[in-house]
Coordinates of C-alpha atoms and ligand atoms in Angstrom, one line a residue:
M554 CA 88.1 -3.0 -70.8
I555 CA 85.3 -1.0 -69.3
V556 CA 83.2 1.5 -71.3
V557 CA 81.7 4.3 -69.2
K558 CA 78.9 6.4 -70.8
V559 CA 77.9 9.5 -68.8
G560 CA 74.8 11.3 -69.9
G561 CA 74.1 15.0 -70.4
S562 CA 71.1 15.5 -68.1
A563 CA 70.8 18.0 -65.2
G564 CA 72.3 16.9 -61.9
I565 CA 75.2 14.9 -63.2
D566 CA 78.4 15.4 -61.2
Y567 CA 81.2 15.4 -63.8
D568 CA 83.8 16.1 -61.2
A569 CA 82.8 13.0 -59.3
V570 CA 82.8 10.9 -62.4
C571 CA 86.2 12.2 -63.5
T572 CA 87.8 11.8 -60.1
D573 CA 86.6 8.2 -59.8
L574 CA 87.7 7.5 -63.4
A575 CA 91.2 9.0 -62.8
E576 CA 91.8 6.9 -59.7
R577 CA 90.8 3.7 -61.5
W578 CA 92.9 4.6 -64.6
K579 CA 95.9 5.3 -62.5
G580 CA 95.4 2.0 -60.8
G581 CA 95.9 0.3 -64.2
E582 CA 92.3 -0.2 -65.4
R583 CA 91.6 0.2 -69.1
L584 CA 88.8 2.6 -69.6
I585 CA 87.0 4.6 -72.3
L586 CA 84.6 7.5 -71.5
V587 CA 81.7 8.3 -73.8
H588 CA 79.6 11.3 -72.9
G589 CA 76.4 13.2 -73.8
G590 CA 75.4 16.8 -73.6
S591 CA 71.6 17.1 -74.2
G592 CA 70.8 19.4 -71.3
E593 CA 73.5 22.0 -72.2
T594 CA 72.6 21.7 -75.9
N595 CA 69.0 22.6 -75.1
R596 CA 70.2 25.7 -73.1
V597 CA 72.6 26.9 -75.8
A598 CA 70.1 26.3 -78.6
E599 CA 67.5 28.4 -76.8
A600 CA 70.1 31.1 -76.2
L601 CA 71.0 31.1 -79.9
G602 CA 67.4 31.5 -80.9
H603 CA 67.1 28.0 -82.4
P604 CA 65.2 26.1 -79.7
P605 CA 65.3 22.3 -79.7
R606 CA 62.6 20.3 -81.5
F607 CA 62.0 16.8 -80.2
V608 CA 60.0 14.4 -82.2
T609 CA 58.3 11.1 -81.2
S610 CA 58.3 8.2 -83.7
P611 CA 55.2 6.1 -84.2
S612 CA 56.8 3.4 -82.1
G613 CA 57.3 5.8 -79.2
Y614 CA 61.0 6.8 -79.3
T615 CA 61.8 10.4 -78.8
S616 CA 64.7 12.1 -80.7
R617 CA 66.1 15.5 -81.4
F618 CA 65.2 16.7 -84.9
T619 CA 68.7 17.7 -86.2
D620 CA 68.6 20.2 -89.0
R621 CA 72.0 21.6 -90.2
E622 CA 71.8 24.5 -87.7
T623 CA 71.0 22.2 -84.8
L624 CA 73.8 19.9 -85.8
E625 CA 76.3 22.8 -85.6
I626 CA 75.0 23.8 -82.2
F627 CA 75.1 20.2 -81.1
E628 CA 78.8 20.0 -82.2
M629 CA 79.6 23.2 -80.4
V630 CA 78.3 21.8 -77.2
Y631 CA 79.2 18.1 -77.4
C632 CA 82.6 18.4 -79.1
G633 CA 83.4 21.8 -77.6
K634 CA 82.2 22.7 -74.2
M635 CA 81.3 19.2 -72.9
N636 CA 84.2 17.2 -74.4
K637 CA 86.9 19.8 -73.5
G638 CA 85.4 20.3 -70.1
I639 CA 85.8 16.6 -69.3
V640 CA 89.2 16.4 -70.9
E641 CA 90.3 19.4 -68.8
R642 CA 89.1 17.8 -65.6
L643 CA 91.0 14.6 -66.4
Q644 CA 94.1 16.5 -67.3
R645 CA 94.0 18.4 -64.0
L646 CA 93.7 15.0 -62.3
G647 CA 96.9 13.9 -64.0
V648 CA 95.3 11.7 -66.7
N649 CA 96.4 12.2 -70.3
A650 CA 92.9 12.3 -71.9
V651 CA 92.2 12.8 -75.6
G652 CA 88.8 14.0 -76.6
L653 CA 87.4 13.0 -80.0
S654 CA 84.0 12.8 -81.7
G655 CA 82.8 9.9 -83.7
L656 CA 83.7 11.8 -86.9
D657 CA 87.4 11.9 -86.0
G658 CA 89.0 8.9 -87.6
R659 CA 85.5 7.7 -88.4
I660 CA 85.3 6.1 -85.0
F661 CA 81.6 5.8 -85.1
E662 CA 80.0 5.1 -88.6
G663 CA 76.5 4.7 -89.7
R664 CA 73.8 5.4 -92.3
H665 CA 72.5 8.9 -92.6
K666 CA 68.7 9.1 -92.2
D667 CA 67.6 12.3 -93.9
S668 CA 63.9 11.9 -93.0
V669 CA 62.1 10.9 -89.8
R670 CA 58.6 9.8 -89.2
A671 CA 57.1 11.8 -86.4
V672 CA 53.7 11.8 -84.6
E673 CA 52.5 15.4 -84.3
N674 CA 48.9 16.3 -83.2
G675 CA 47.9 12.6 -83.6
K676 CA 49.1 12.5 -87.2
V677 CA 52.2 10.8 -88.7
K678 CA 54.3 13.2 -90.6
V679 CA 57.6 12.8 -92.6
L680 CA 60.2 15.5 -91.7
R681 CA 63.1 15.9 -94.0
G682 CA 66.5 17.5 -93.6
D683 CA 67.4 15.4 -90.5
H684 CA 71.0 14.7 -89.8
T685 CA 70.6 11.6 -87.7
G686 CA 71.5 7.9 -87.8
T687 CA 72.5 4.9 -85.8
V688 CA 76.0 3.6 -85.3
E689 CA 76.5 0.5 -87.3
R690 CA 80.3 0.3 -87.3
V691 CA 82.9 1.1 -84.8
N692 CA 86.4 1.6 -86.2
T693 CA 88.6 0.7 -83.3
G694 CA 92.0 1.3 -84.8
L695 CA 92.5 4.9 -83.6
I696 CA 91.1 4.0 -80.1
E697 CA 93.5 1.1 -79.8
L698 CA 96.4 3.3 -80.9
L699 CA 95.5 5.8 -78.2
L700 CA 95.1 3.2 -75.5
S701 CA 98.3 1.5 -76.4
A702 CA 100.1 4.8 -76.1
G703 CA 98.7 5.5 -72.7
Y704 CA 95.9 8.0 -73.6
L705 CA 92.4 7.8 -72.1
P706 CA 89.9 8.3 -75.0
V707 CA 86.9 10.6 -74.3
L708 CA 84.4 10.1 -77.1
T709 CA 81.2 11.9 -78.1
P710 CA 78.6 12.0 -80.9
P711 CA 78.2 13.0 -83.7
A712 CA 79.2 10.0 -85.9
A713 CA 80.3 10.0 -89.6
S714 CA 77.9 8.7 -92.2
Y715 CA 79.3 6.4 -94.9
E716 CA 79.5 9.6 -97.1
G717 CA 81.4 11.4 -94.4
V718 CA 78.5 13.6 -93.2
A719 CA 78.1 14.3 -89.6
I720 CA 75.1 12.6 -88.0
N721 CA 73.6 12.9 -84.6
V722 CA 73.5 9.4 -83.0
D723 CA 72.3 8.2 -79.6
G724 CA 75.2 8.2 -77.2
D725 CA 74.0 5.2 -75.2
R726 CA 73.7 3.0 -78.3
A727 CA 77.0 4.3 -79.6
A728 CA 78.6 3.3 -76.3
A729 CA 77.0 -0.1 -76.5
A730 CA 78.4 -0.6 -80.1
L731 CA 81.8 0.5 -78.8
A732 CA 81.6 -1.9 -75.9
V733 CA 80.7 -4.8 -78.3
A734 CA 83.5 -3.8 -80.7
L735 CA 86.1 -3.7 -78.0
K736 CA 84.8 -6.9 -76.3
A737 CA 84.5 -4.9 -73.1
E738 CA 83.6 -6.8 -69.9
A739 CA 81.3 -4.1 -68.7
L740 CA 79.3 -1.1 -70.0
L741 CA 78.2 1.5 -67.5
L742 CA 75.4 3.9 -68.5
L743 CA 75.5 6.6 -65.9
S744 CA 72.7 9.2 -65.6
N745 CA 70.8 11.4 -63.1
V746 CA 68.7 8.5 -61.8
P747 CA 69.6 5.5 -59.5
G748 CA 69.0 3.1 -62.4
L749 CA 66.0 1.8 -64.2
L750 CA 62.9 2.6 -62.1
R751 CA 59.9 0.4 -62.1
D752 CA 57.7 3.3 -61.2
Y753 CA 59.5 6.5 -62.5
P754 CA 60.2 8.9 -60.8
D755 CA 59.9 6.9 -57.5
E756 CA 63.6 6.2 -56.7
A757 CA 62.6 3.5 -54.2
S758 CA 61.3 1.5 -57.2
L759 CA 64.8 0.7 -58.5
I760 CA 65.0 -2.5 -60.5
R761 CA 68.2 -4.2 -59.1
E762 CA 68.8 -7.0 -61.7
I763 CA 67.7 -7.9 -65.1
P764 CA 68.6 -11.2 -66.7
A765 CA 70.5 -10.7 -69.9
G766 CA 68.0 -12.6 -72.0
E767 CA 65.0 -10.5 -70.7
V768 CA 66.1 -6.9 -71.2
E769 CA 63.6 -6.1 -73.9
A770 CA 60.8 -7.2 -71.6
Y771 CA 61.8 -4.2 -69.4
L772 CA 61.4 -1.6 -72.2
G773 CA 57.9 -1.0 -70.9
F774 CA 59.2 0.5 -67.7
A775 CA 61.3 3.1 -69.5
Q776 CA 59.8 6.3 -70.7
D777 CA 61.1 8.6 -73.5
R778 CA 64.9 8.7 -73.6
M779 CA 65.4 6.0 -71.0
K780 CA 64.1 3.6 -73.7
K781 CA 67.3 4.1 -75.7
K782 CA 69.4 3.1 -72.7
V783 CA 67.4 -0.2 -72.3
L784 CA 67.8 -0.8 -76.1
G785 CA 71.5 -0.1 -75.8
A786 CA 71.8 -2.5 -72.9
A787 CA 70.0 -5.2 -74.9
E788 CA 72.4 -4.7 -77.9
A789 CA 75.4 -4.8 -75.7
V790 CA 74.6 -8.0 -73.9
Q791 CA 73.5 -9.6 -77.2
G792 CA 76.9 -8.6 -78.6
G793 CA 78.7 -10.4 -75.8
V794 CA 79.3 -7.7 -73.1
L795 CA 79.0 -9.5 -69.8
R796 CA 77.5 -6.8 -67.7
V797 CA 75.6 -3.5 -68.4
I798 CA 74.9 -1.3 -65.4
F799 CA 72.5 1.7 -65.3
G800 CA 74.1 3.8 -62.6
D801 CA 73.8 7.1 -60.8
A802 CA 76.2 9.9 -61.7
R803 CA 75.0 12.5 -59.3
A804 CA 77.5 12.0 -56.5
G805 CA 80.0 9.9 -54.7
Q806 CA 82.1 7.4 -56.8
P807 CA 79.8 6.8 -59.7
V808 CA 82.0 4.3 -61.6
T809 CA 83.1 2.3 -58.6
A810 CA 79.6 2.1 -57.1
A811 CA 78.1 0.9 -60.4
L812 CA 80.9 -1.7 -60.8
M813 CA 80.1 -2.9 -57.3
G814 CA 76.5 -3.4 -58.3
A815 CA 74.6 -0.3 -57.2
G816 CA 72.0 0.6 -59.8
T817 CA 70.4 -1.8 -62.3
V818 CA 72.6 -4.7 -63.3
V819 CA 72.0 -6.5 -66.6
S820 CA 73.9 -9.8 -66.8
Ligands
LIG774 P1 71.4 11.1 -70.1 O1 71.4 12.3 -71.0 O2 71.9 11.4 -68.7 O3 72.0 9.9 -70.7 P2 68.6 10.7 -70.6 O4 67.9 12.0 -70.2 O5 68.8 10.4 -72.0 O6 69.9 10.6 -69.8 O7 67.8 9.5 -69.9 C1 67.6 9.5 -68.5 C2 66.2 10.0 -68.1 O8 65.2 9.0 -68.4 C3 66.1 10.2 -66.6 O9 66.5 11.5 -66.2 C4 64.6 10.1 -66.4 O10 63.9 11.4 -66.5 C5 64.1 9.3 -67.6 N1 63.3 8.1 -67.3 C6 62.2 7.7 -68.0 N2 61.8 6.5 -67.5 C7 62.6 6.1 -66.6 C8 62.7 5.0 -65.7 N3 61.8 4.0 -65.8 N4 63.7 4.9 -64.9 C9 64.7 5.9 -64.8 N5 64.6 7.0 -65.6 C10 63.6 7.1 -66.4

């Protein structure tokens, strides 16, 4: 089993990802796709007059402050436009894909965090009304049912809280939890960069290999949202996933290239 997470940043070539996935799927590989949608969500939120608000925690992690209205915009884009766009591409390529969010069948479950600590103008503030959380449980029953019936699952945040409330969760860490739960042999985290860069944005500074036991030591190279990918990679290898690869989804055969070792390989 291979879990492929494709991000939502500008420059990602979803046609290239889907074409590559479809070929591998038809060749008999067992695959699951998890996707993001942050770039498009930002655009739609601006257009709807509810611009995104990003907050930085005291420990330096950036996340989207998700009030109810933001959650609804988030769902429109992630579960609607992005998810159906990917499912349509795969269907056109002859793959029977099924798109679901983490709410459906409670695939992704976690605790609802209603408040977030954020640093604003040098001060730590507590913001309430947040619909976020972290995936703590993956309920694999529905996914296994789909796979055994020949469907390719295409999954996206949000997740379900233990009370059944929709929560915005990080897609990279959700994919990592999924890879652990399914005992996947590889987790690919594909984005609009060649991999983890030692000196971002210098693409020539690509880090080629990271020993599984040392992932956290590389957190310092990652800025803002890349930190979540490094954290996800650490969680996946600690949970028994043999390889995590940060790969480039901008062109070519993103899945095949990553599996052949292009990008940053954590193993
Ligand atoms: P996605 O939505 O595609 O999953 P994110 O935007 O969450 O991706 O994270 C990838 C982004 O992280 C890159 O586009 C880049 O701007 C940023 N980044 C920060 N530090 C690094 C780094 N050291 N190496 C690579 N990318 C980095």
